[in-house]
Amino acid sequence: MQYSMKYIFGFAAAVCFVCSILISAANVGLRERQRANELLDRQQSVLQAAWLVEPGERVGRERVQELFDNVTPRVLDLTSNALLDDEAAAAFDPDRAPEKPAPENRAGIRFMPEQVEIYEVIEDGEIVMLVLPIVGQGLWGAMRGYLALDVDTRTIRGLTYYEQAETPGLGGEVDNPRWKRLWPGRLAYDDDWNVAIEVIKGPAGPPEENPHEVDGLSGATLTSRGVTEMLRFWLGENGYEPFLKSFRESGRA
Ligand SMILES: Cc1cc2nc3c(=O)[nH]c(=O)nc-3n(C[C@H](O)[C@H](O)[C@H](O)COP(=O)(O)O)c2cc1C
């Protein structure tokens, strides 16, 4: 049986139309679930940075929610360096946060969010840690993660990346729990509150002997430098430094 050209094109158009409707419906229908999964992923990273779960350990939604009972998300305005009140914070969407051009930096950051979600970790009613989002360029692309600082705003409690495109076995070792174990106890700032933490080439020794340096990733000097530069930026005057300073001065540290 021979079909006319009109029939063939009409049939193909009808198939395309039906498929596009199905794909759009699936996209809209799954969006909520996608967003819920993204949120869960972010929460897991926050918990890993704070070592409330082991790096690499996957915990279920219920356990994350249980642990998050002791983690308070706050929204920090990076222009006024003040925390937003609860009402303004409730309307904040981290995926739609407006951005502003970043001041000159060596971390490859061209635009930075005007507001960020940070997290207070609570124990016995007291803040014991602050978990701060960080982002900067690795060798192959942006690396996004969290830095957990002790309430003294100086001692690092953990560092984790939830998004990075570095080469597995080289720069990708930023995800290796062994490397992440090197961070807790190091000091982000020196005695004069200058950013002092640095990933060096080669081994750095334990935090008690070498509080400001962390082992470099072998064969991945460029990724290591990316980590150092993003910490310098985010802990510096254009990042969290003014907020951390006022946090300390408010007597909460
Ligand atoms: C295929 C390939 C992938 C690489 N991936 C990374 C990487 O993810 N991070 C990195 O810093 N260097 C990576 N490098 C190595 C860099 O090009 C560079 O040689 C290295 O950072 C220098 O580090 P080193 O002084 O510790 O040897 C890669 C090299 C090749 C050939």
mmCIF file of C-alpha atoms and ligand atoms in Angstrom:
data_model
loop_
_atom_site.group_PDB
_atom_site.id
_atom_site.type_symbol
_atom_site.label_atom_id
_atom_site.label_comp_id
_atom_site.label_asym_id
_atom_site.label_seq_id
_atom_site.Cartn_x
_atom_site.Cartn_y
_atom_site.Cartn_z
ATOM 1 C CA MET A 1 0.000 0.000 0.000
ATOM 2 C CA GLN A 2 1.334 3.416 -0.929
ATOM 3 C CA TYR A 3 0.809 6.443 1.332
ATOM 4 C CA SER A 4 0.655 9.945 -0.022
ATOM 5 C CA MET A 5 3.332 12.480 1.002
ATOM 6 C CA LYS A 6 0.622 14.471 2.761
ATOM 7 C CA TYR A 7 -0.328 11.430 4.839
ATOM 8 C CA ILE A 8 3.312 10.665 5.758
ATOM 9 C CA PHE A 9 4.058 14.243 6.841
ATOM 10 C CA GLY A 10 0.741 14.527 8.666
ATOM 11 C CA PHE A 11 1.365 11.257 10.509
ATOM 12 C CA ALA A 12 4.945 12.293 11.455
ATOM 13 C CA ALA A 13 3.684 15.671 12.693
ATOM 14 C CA ALA A 14 0.979 13.977 14.780
ATOM 15 C CA VAL A 15 3.546 11.597 16.361
ATOM 16 C CA CYS A 16 5.869 14.554 17.155
ATOM 17 C CA PHE A 17 2.988 16.492 18.685
ATOM 18 C CA VAL A 18 1.869 13.610 20.912
ATOM 19 C CA CYS A 19 5.470 12.923 22.012
ATOM 20 C CA SER A 20 6.133 16.579 22.844
ATOM 21 C CA ILE A 21 2.951 16.683 24.949
ATOM 22 C CA LEU A 22 4.068 13.540 26.813
ATOM 23 C CA ILE A 23 7.588 14.935 27.419
ATOM 24 C CA SER A 24 6.246 18.291 28.627
ATOM 25 C CA ALA A 25 3.775 16.553 30.939
ATOM 26 C CA ALA A 26 6.567 14.349 32.368
ATOM 27 C CA ASN A 27 8.799 17.401 32.833
ATOM 28 C CA VAL A 28 6.105 19.369 34.675
ATOM 29 C CA GLY A 29 4.935 16.320 36.646
ATOM 30 C CA LEU A 30 8.446 15.423 37.817
ATOM 31 C CA ARG A 31 9.611 18.975 38.575
ATOM 32 C CA GLU A 32 8.449 18.837 42.190
ATOM 33 C CA ARG A 33 10.220 15.545 42.719
ATOM 34 C CA GLN A 34 13.367 16.898 41.056
ATOM 35 C CA ARG A 35 13.370 19.916 43.339
ATOM 36 C CA ALA A 36 12.801 17.713 46.396
ATOM 37 C CA ASN A 37 15.766 15.530 45.363
ATOM 38 C CA GLU A 38 17.973 18.582 44.795
ATOM 39 C CA LEU A 39 17.066 19.871 48.243
ATOM 40 C CA LEU A 40 17.833 16.472 49.792
ATOM 41 C CA ASP A 41 21.186 16.407 48.002
ATOM 42 C CA ARG A 42 22.053 19.872 49.272
ATOM 43 C CA GLN A 43 21.030 18.968 52.809
ATOM 44 C CA GLN A 44 23.160 15.813 52.672
ATOM 45 C CA SER A 45 26.160 17.911 51.613
ATOM 46 C CA VAL A 46 25.606 20.358 54.462
ATOM 47 C CA LEU A 47 25.497 17.437 56.905
ATOM 48 C CA GLN A 48 28.660 15.960 55.393
ATOM 49 C CA ALA A 49 30.540 19.254 55.630
ATOM 50 C CA ALA A 50 29.595 19.382 59.318
ATOM 51 C CA TRP A 51 30.515 15.690 59.766
ATOM 52 C CA LEU A 52 27.027 14.973 61.050
ATOM 53 C CA VAL A 53 27.165 12.190 58.471
ATOM 54 C CA GLU A 54 30.372 10.611 57.164
ATOM 55 C CA PRO A 55 31.545 11.894 53.769
ATOM 56 C CA GLY A 56 30.290 9.576 51.074
ATOM 57 C CA GLU A 57 27.646 8.057 53.378
ATOM 58 C CA ARG A 58 24.160 8.246 51.832
ATOM 59 C CA VAL A 59 21.444 8.709 54.393
ATOM 60 C CA GLY A 60 17.733 8.515 53.650
ATOM 61 C CA ARG A 61 15.262 11.377 53.571
ATOM 62 C CA GLU A 62 13.926 10.653 57.073
ATOM 63 C CA ARG A 63 17.366 10.613 58.686
ATOM 64 C CA VAL A 64 18.314 13.844 56.883
ATOM 65 C CA GLN A 65 15.158 15.498 58.173
ATOM 66 C CA GLU A 66 15.839 14.214 61.684
ATOM 67 C CA LEU A 67 19.389 15.630 61.587
ATOM 68 C CA PHE A 68 18.120 18.846 60.042
ATOM 69 C CA ASP A 69 15.978 19.437 63.161
ATOM 70 C CA ASN A 70 19.262 20.733 64.597
ATOM 71 C CA VAL A 71 20.280 22.726 61.531
ATOM 72 C CA THR A 72 18.726 26.133 60.949
ATOM 73 C CA PRO A 73 18.915 27.560 57.428
ATOM 74 C CA ARG A 74 19.409 31.343 57.409
ATOM 75 C CA VAL A 75 19.650 33.726 54.492
ATOM 76 C CA LEU A 76 22.647 36.038 54.462
ATOM 77 C CA ASP A 77 22.626 39.198 52.359
ATOM 78 C CA LEU A 78 26.127 39.620 50.957
ATOM 79 C CA THR A 79 25.749 43.370 50.473
ATOM 80 C CA SER A 80 24.521 44.352 53.932
ATOM 81 C CA ASN A 81 26.227 41.289 55.512
ATOM 82 C CA ALA A 82 23.133 40.823 57.662
ATOM 83 C CA LEU A 83 20.817 37.853 58.049
ATOM 84 C CA LEU A 84 17.319 38.297 56.603
ATOM 85 C CA ASP A 85 14.337 38.044 58.917
ATOM 86 C CA ASP A 86 12.244 34.847 58.805
ATOM 87 C CA GLU A 87 9.596 36.265 56.474
ATOM 88 C CA ALA A 88 12.102 37.451 53.859
ATOM 89 C CA ALA A 89 14.091 34.232 54.270
ATOM 90 C CA ALA A 90 10.977 32.109 53.623
ATOM 91 C CA ALA A 91 10.622 33.708 50.181
ATOM 92 C CA PHE A 92 14.263 33.006 49.280
ATOM 93 C CA ASP A 93 14.937 30.496 46.508
ATOM 94 C CA PRO A 94 18.650 29.611 46.266
ATOM 95 C CA ASP A 95 18.233 28.591 42.613
ATOM 96 C CA ARG A 96 16.809 31.988 41.680
ATOM 97 C CA ALA A 97 18.967 34.235 43.856
ATOM 98 C CA PRO A 98 19.886 37.416 41.953
ATOM 99 C CA GLU A 99 23.567 37.777 41.144
ATOM 100 C CA LYS A 100 25.980 40.686 41.066
ATOM 101 C CA PRO A 101 29.363 41.007 39.327
ATOM 102 C CA ALA A 102 32.081 39.682 41.623
ATOM 103 C CA PRO A 103 35.025 41.907 42.547
ATOM 104 C CA GLU A 104 38.324 40.907 40.972
ATOM 105 C CA ASN A 105 39.455 37.557 42.295
ATOM 106 C CA ARG A 106 41.678 34.588 41.501
ATOM 107 C CA ALA A 107 38.994 31.998 42.072
ATOM 108 C CA GLY A 108 37.439 32.436 38.625
ATOM 109 C CA ILE A 109 34.238 33.871 40.091
ATOM 110 C CA ARG A 110 32.644 36.342 37.681
ATOM 111 C CA PHE A 111 29.222 36.658 39.263
ATOM 112 C CA MET A 112 28.256 35.998 42.847
ATOM 113 C CA PRO A 113 24.848 35.660 44.492
ATOM 114 C CA GLU A 114 23.507 38.686 46.339
ATOM 115 C CA GLN A 115 22.117 36.395 48.993
ATOM 116 C CA VAL A 116 23.101 32.915 50.098
ATOM 117 C CA GLU A 117 21.612 30.257 52.321
ATOM 118 C CA ILE A 118 23.895 29.463 55.233
ATOM 119 C CA TYR A 119 23.250 27.003 58.044
ATOM 120 C CA GLU A 120 23.570 27.197 61.811
ATOM 121 C CA VAL A 121 24.193 23.838 63.458
ATOM 122 C CA ILE A 122 22.615 23.755 66.909
ATOM 123 C CA GLU A 123 23.566 21.599 69.895
ATOM 124 C CA ASP A 124 21.780 21.957 73.262
ATOM 125 C CA GLY A 125 20.198 25.186 72.047
ATOM 126 C CA GLU A 126 23.544 26.801 71.149
ATOM 127 C CA ILE A 127 25.056 27.421 67.714
ATOM 128 C CA VAL A 128 28.119 25.186 67.428
ATOM 129 C CA MET A 129 28.931 25.504 63.728
ATOM 130 C CA LEU A 130 28.221 27.627 60.676
ATOM 131 C CA VAL A 131 28.034 25.925 57.279
ATOM 132 C CA LEU A 132 28.738 28.278 54.383
ATOM 133 C CA PRO A 133 28.309 27.656 50.647
ATOM 134 C CA ILE A 134 31.412 28.137 48.501
ATOM 135 C CA VAL A 135 31.960 28.080 44.755
ATOM 136 C CA GLY A 136 34.943 28.634 42.463
ATOM 137 C CA GLN A 137 36.680 27.270 39.397
ATOM 138 C CA GLY A 138 38.526 23.984 39.378
ATOM 139 C CA LEU A 139 40.491 22.874 36.328
ATOM 140 C CA TRP A 140 37.465 21.778 34.297
ATOM 141 C CA GLY A 141 34.612 23.798 35.661
ATOM 142 C CA ALA A 142 32.850 25.218 38.696
ATOM 143 C CA MET A 143 33.224 23.417 41.999
ATOM 144 C CA ARG A 144 30.394 23.944 44.484
ATOM 145 C CA GLY A 145 30.463 22.900 48.082
ATOM 146 C CA TYR A 146 30.198 23.803 51.735
ATOM 147 C CA LEU A 147 32.694 24.859 54.370
ATOM 148 C CA ALA A 148 31.799 24.158 57.996
ATOM 149 C CA LEU A 149 33.348 26.531 60.529
ATOM 150 C CA ASP A 150 33.335 26.130 64.277
ATOM 151 C CA VAL A 151 31.381 28.743 66.217
ATOM 152 C CA ASP A 152 34.753 30.423 66.904
ATOM 153 C CA THR A 153 34.509 31.336 63.142
ATOM 154 C CA ARG A 154 38.093 30.249 62.666
ATOM 155 C CA THR A 155 38.446 26.511 63.123
ATOM 156 C CA ILE A 156 37.429 24.461 60.106
ATOM 157 C CA ARG A 157 35.114 21.584 60.936
ATOM 158 C CA GLY A 158 34.828 20.215 57.390
ATOM 159 C CA LEU A 159 34.793 20.869 53.662
ATOM 160 C CA THR A 160 32.773 19.075 51.024
ATOM 161 C CA TYR A 161 31.914 19.468 47.342
ATOM 162 C CA TYR A 162 28.574 18.394 45.924
ATOM 163 C CA GLU A 163 29.271 19.474 42.345
ATOM 164 C CA GLN A 164 32.593 19.310 40.526
ATOM 165 C CA ALA A 165 33.848 18.117 37.156
ATOM 166 C CA GLU A 166 37.495 17.351 38.014
ATOM 167 C CA THR A 167 39.224 14.239 36.692
ATOM 168 C CA PRO A 168 38.516 11.149 38.825
ATOM 169 C CA GLY A 169 41.744 10.084 40.562
ATOM 170 C CA LEU A 170 43.335 13.558 40.112
ATOM 171 C CA GLY A 171 41.312 16.687 40.927
ATOM 172 C CA GLY A 172 38.284 14.485 41.597
ATOM 173 C CA GLU A 173 40.037 13.427 44.830
ATOM 174 C CA VAL A 174 38.417 16.492 46.439
ATOM 175 C CA ASP A 175 35.600 13.997 46.964
ATOM 176 C CA ASN A 176 37.801 11.408 48.624
ATOM 177 C CA PRO A 177 36.832 10.956 52.301
ATOM 178 C CA ARG A 178 40.545 10.494 53.137
ATOM 179 C CA TRP A 179 41.309 14.012 51.866
ATOM 180 C CA LYS A 180 38.236 15.452 53.563
ATOM 181 C CA ARG A 181 39.474 13.992 56.868
ATOM 182 C CA LEU A 182 42.523 16.282 56.630
ATOM 183 C CA TRP A 183 40.412 19.431 57.095
ATOM 184 C CA PRO A 184 38.784 19.363 60.552
ATOM 185 C CA GLY A 185 40.880 21.252 63.104
ATOM 186 C CA ARG A 186 42.758 23.450 60.602
ATOM 187 C CA LEU A 187 42.524 27.208 61.056
ATOM 188 C CA ALA A 188 40.978 29.336 58.315
ATOM 189 C CA TYR A 189 42.452 32.601 59.660
ATOM 190 C CA ASP A 190 45.735 33.553 61.313
ATOM 191 C CA ASP A 191 45.957 35.452 64.625
ATOM 192 C CA ASP A 192 45.276 38.765 62.839
ATOM 193 C CA TRP A 193 42.208 37.341 61.079
ATOM 194 C CA ASN A 194 43.865 37.221 57.659
ATOM 195 C CA VAL A 195 42.774 34.232 55.557
ATOM 196 C CA ALA A 196 45.600 31.748 56.013
ATOM 197 C CA ILE A 197 44.294 28.356 54.950
ATOM 198 C CA GLU A 198 46.032 26.946 51.884
ATOM 199 C CA VAL A 199 46.250 23.683 49.994
ATOM 200 C CA ILE A 200 49.970 23.168 49.446
ATOM 201 C CA LYS A 201 51.940 20.932 47.105
ATOM 202 C CA GLY A 202 52.843 17.777 49.028
ATOM 203 C CA PRO A 203 51.990 16.667 52.569
ATOM 204 C CA ALA A 204 51.176 19.196 55.286
ATOM 205 C CA GLY A 205 51.237 17.110 58.455
ATOM 206 C CA PRO A 206 48.563 17.088 61.156
ATOM 207 C CA PRO A 207 46.538 20.208 62.105
ATOM 208 C CA GLU A 208 48.288 20.540 65.502
ATOM 209 C CA GLU A 209 51.651 20.952 63.740
ATOM 210 C CA ASN A 210 50.495 22.784 60.617
ATOM 211 C CA PRO A 211 47.129 24.422 61.219
ATOM 212 C CA HIS A 212 47.024 26.575 58.086
ATOM 213 C CA GLU A 213 48.050 24.096 55.390
ATOM 214 C CA VAL A 214 46.397 21.029 53.889
ATOM 215 C CA ASP A 215 47.966 18.266 51.735
ATOM 216 C CA GLY A 216 47.849 18.971 48.012
ATOM 217 C CA LEU A 217 46.090 16.551 45.690
ATOM 218 C CA SER A 218 48.796 14.653 43.822
ATOM 219 C CA GLY A 219 48.921 15.389 40.109
ATOM 220 C CA ALA A 220 46.238 18.013 40.584
ATOM 221 C CA THR A 221 47.953 21.249 41.485
ATOM 222 C CA LEU A 222 45.418 23.263 39.488
ATOM 223 C CA THR A 223 42.415 21.845 41.344
ATOM 224 C CA SER A 224 44.274 22.302 44.652
ATOM 225 C CA ARG A 225 44.910 25.929 43.750
ATOM 226 C CA GLY A 226 41.221 26.322 42.858
ATOM 227 C CA VAL A 227 40.282 25.159 46.371
ATOM 228 C CA THR A 228 42.727 27.610 47.977
ATOM 229 C CA GLU A 229 41.555 30.525 45.849
ATOM 230 C CA MET A 230 37.870 29.939 46.454
ATOM 231 C CA LEU A 231 38.492 29.748 50.220
ATOM 232 C CA ARG A 232 40.495 32.983 50.039
ATOM 233 C CA PHE A 233 37.638 34.663 48.207
ATOM 234 C CA TRP A 234 34.758 33.412 50.339
ATOM 235 C CA LEU A 235 36.539 33.882 53.661
ATOM 236 C CA GLY A 236 37.755 37.319 52.569
ATOM 237 C CA GLU A 237 36.289 40.810 52.711
ATOM 238 C CA ASN A 238 34.042 40.282 49.668
ATOM 239 C CA GLY A 239 32.735 37.007 51.034
ATOM 240 C CA TYR A 240 31.867 36.015 54.584
ATOM 241 C CA GLU A 241 34.515 37.933 56.542
ATOM 242 C CA PRO A 242 32.291 40.926 57.486
ATOM 243 C CA PHE A 243 29.472 38.623 58.588
ATOM 244 C CA LEU A 244 31.829 36.372 60.574
ATOM 245 C CA LYS A 245 33.337 39.424 62.223
ATOM 246 C CA SER A 246 29.951 40.776 63.318
ATOM 247 C CA PHE A 247 28.955 37.262 64.427
ATOM 248 C CA ARG A 248 32.037 37.157 66.694
ATOM 249 C CA GLU A 249 31.474 40.672 67.954
ATOM 250 C CA SER A 250 27.841 39.930 68.760
ATOM 251 C CA GLY A 251 29.208 37.500 71.352
ATOM 252 C CA ARG A 252 27.659 34.478 69.690
ATOM 253 C CA ALA A 253 31.079 32.959 68.937
HETATM 254 C C1 LIG B 1 43.636 13.936 31.127
HETATM 255 C C2 LIG B 1 44.159 14.828 32.188
HETATM 256 C C3 LIG B 1 43.327 15.192 33.234
HETATM 257 C C4 LIG B 1 43.787 16.060 34.243
HETATM 258 N N1 LIG B 1 42.952 16.417 35.252
HETATM 259 C C5 LIG B 1 43.387 17.260 36.189
HETATM 260 C C6 LIG B 1 42.536 17.683 37.240
HETATM 261 O O1 LIG B 1 41.385 17.283 37.374
HETATM 262 N N2 LIG B 1 43.037 18.587 38.124
HETATM 263 C C7 LIG B 1 44.317 19.079 38.031
HETATM 264 O O2 LIG B 1 44.691 19.924 38.858
HETATM 265 N N3 LIG B 1 45.132 18.664 37.096
HETATM 266 C C8 LIG B 1 44.715 17.774 36.165
HETATM 267 N N4 LIG B 1 45.554 17.380 35.183
HETATM 268 C C9 LIG B 1 46.969 17.752 35.251
HETATM 269 C C10 LIG B 1 47.207 19.198 34.911
HETATM 270 O O3 LIG B 1 47.195 19.344 33.552
HETATM 271 C C11 LIG B 1 48.555 19.604 35.507
HETATM 272 O O4 LIG B 1 49.556 18.861 34.886
HETATM 273 C C12 LIG B 1 48.600 19.337 36.971
HETATM 274 O O5 LIG B 1 47.606 20.059 37.630
HETATM 275 C C13 LIG B 1 49.937 19.682 37.571
HETATM 276 O O6 LIG B 1 49.916 19.108 38.866
HETATM 277 P P1 LIG B 1 51.245 18.567 39.563
HETATM 278 O O7 LIG B 1 52.169 19.744 39.608
HETATM 279 O O8 LIG B 1 50.796 18.113 40.933
HETATM 280 O O9 LIG B 1 51.748 17.425 38.735
HETATM 281 C C14 LIG B 1 45.110 16.533 34.174
HETATM 282 C C15 LIG B 1 45.946 16.161 33.123
HETATM 283 C C16 LIG B 1 45.487 15.329 32.143
HETATM 284 C C17 LIG B 1 46.402 14.948 31.022
#
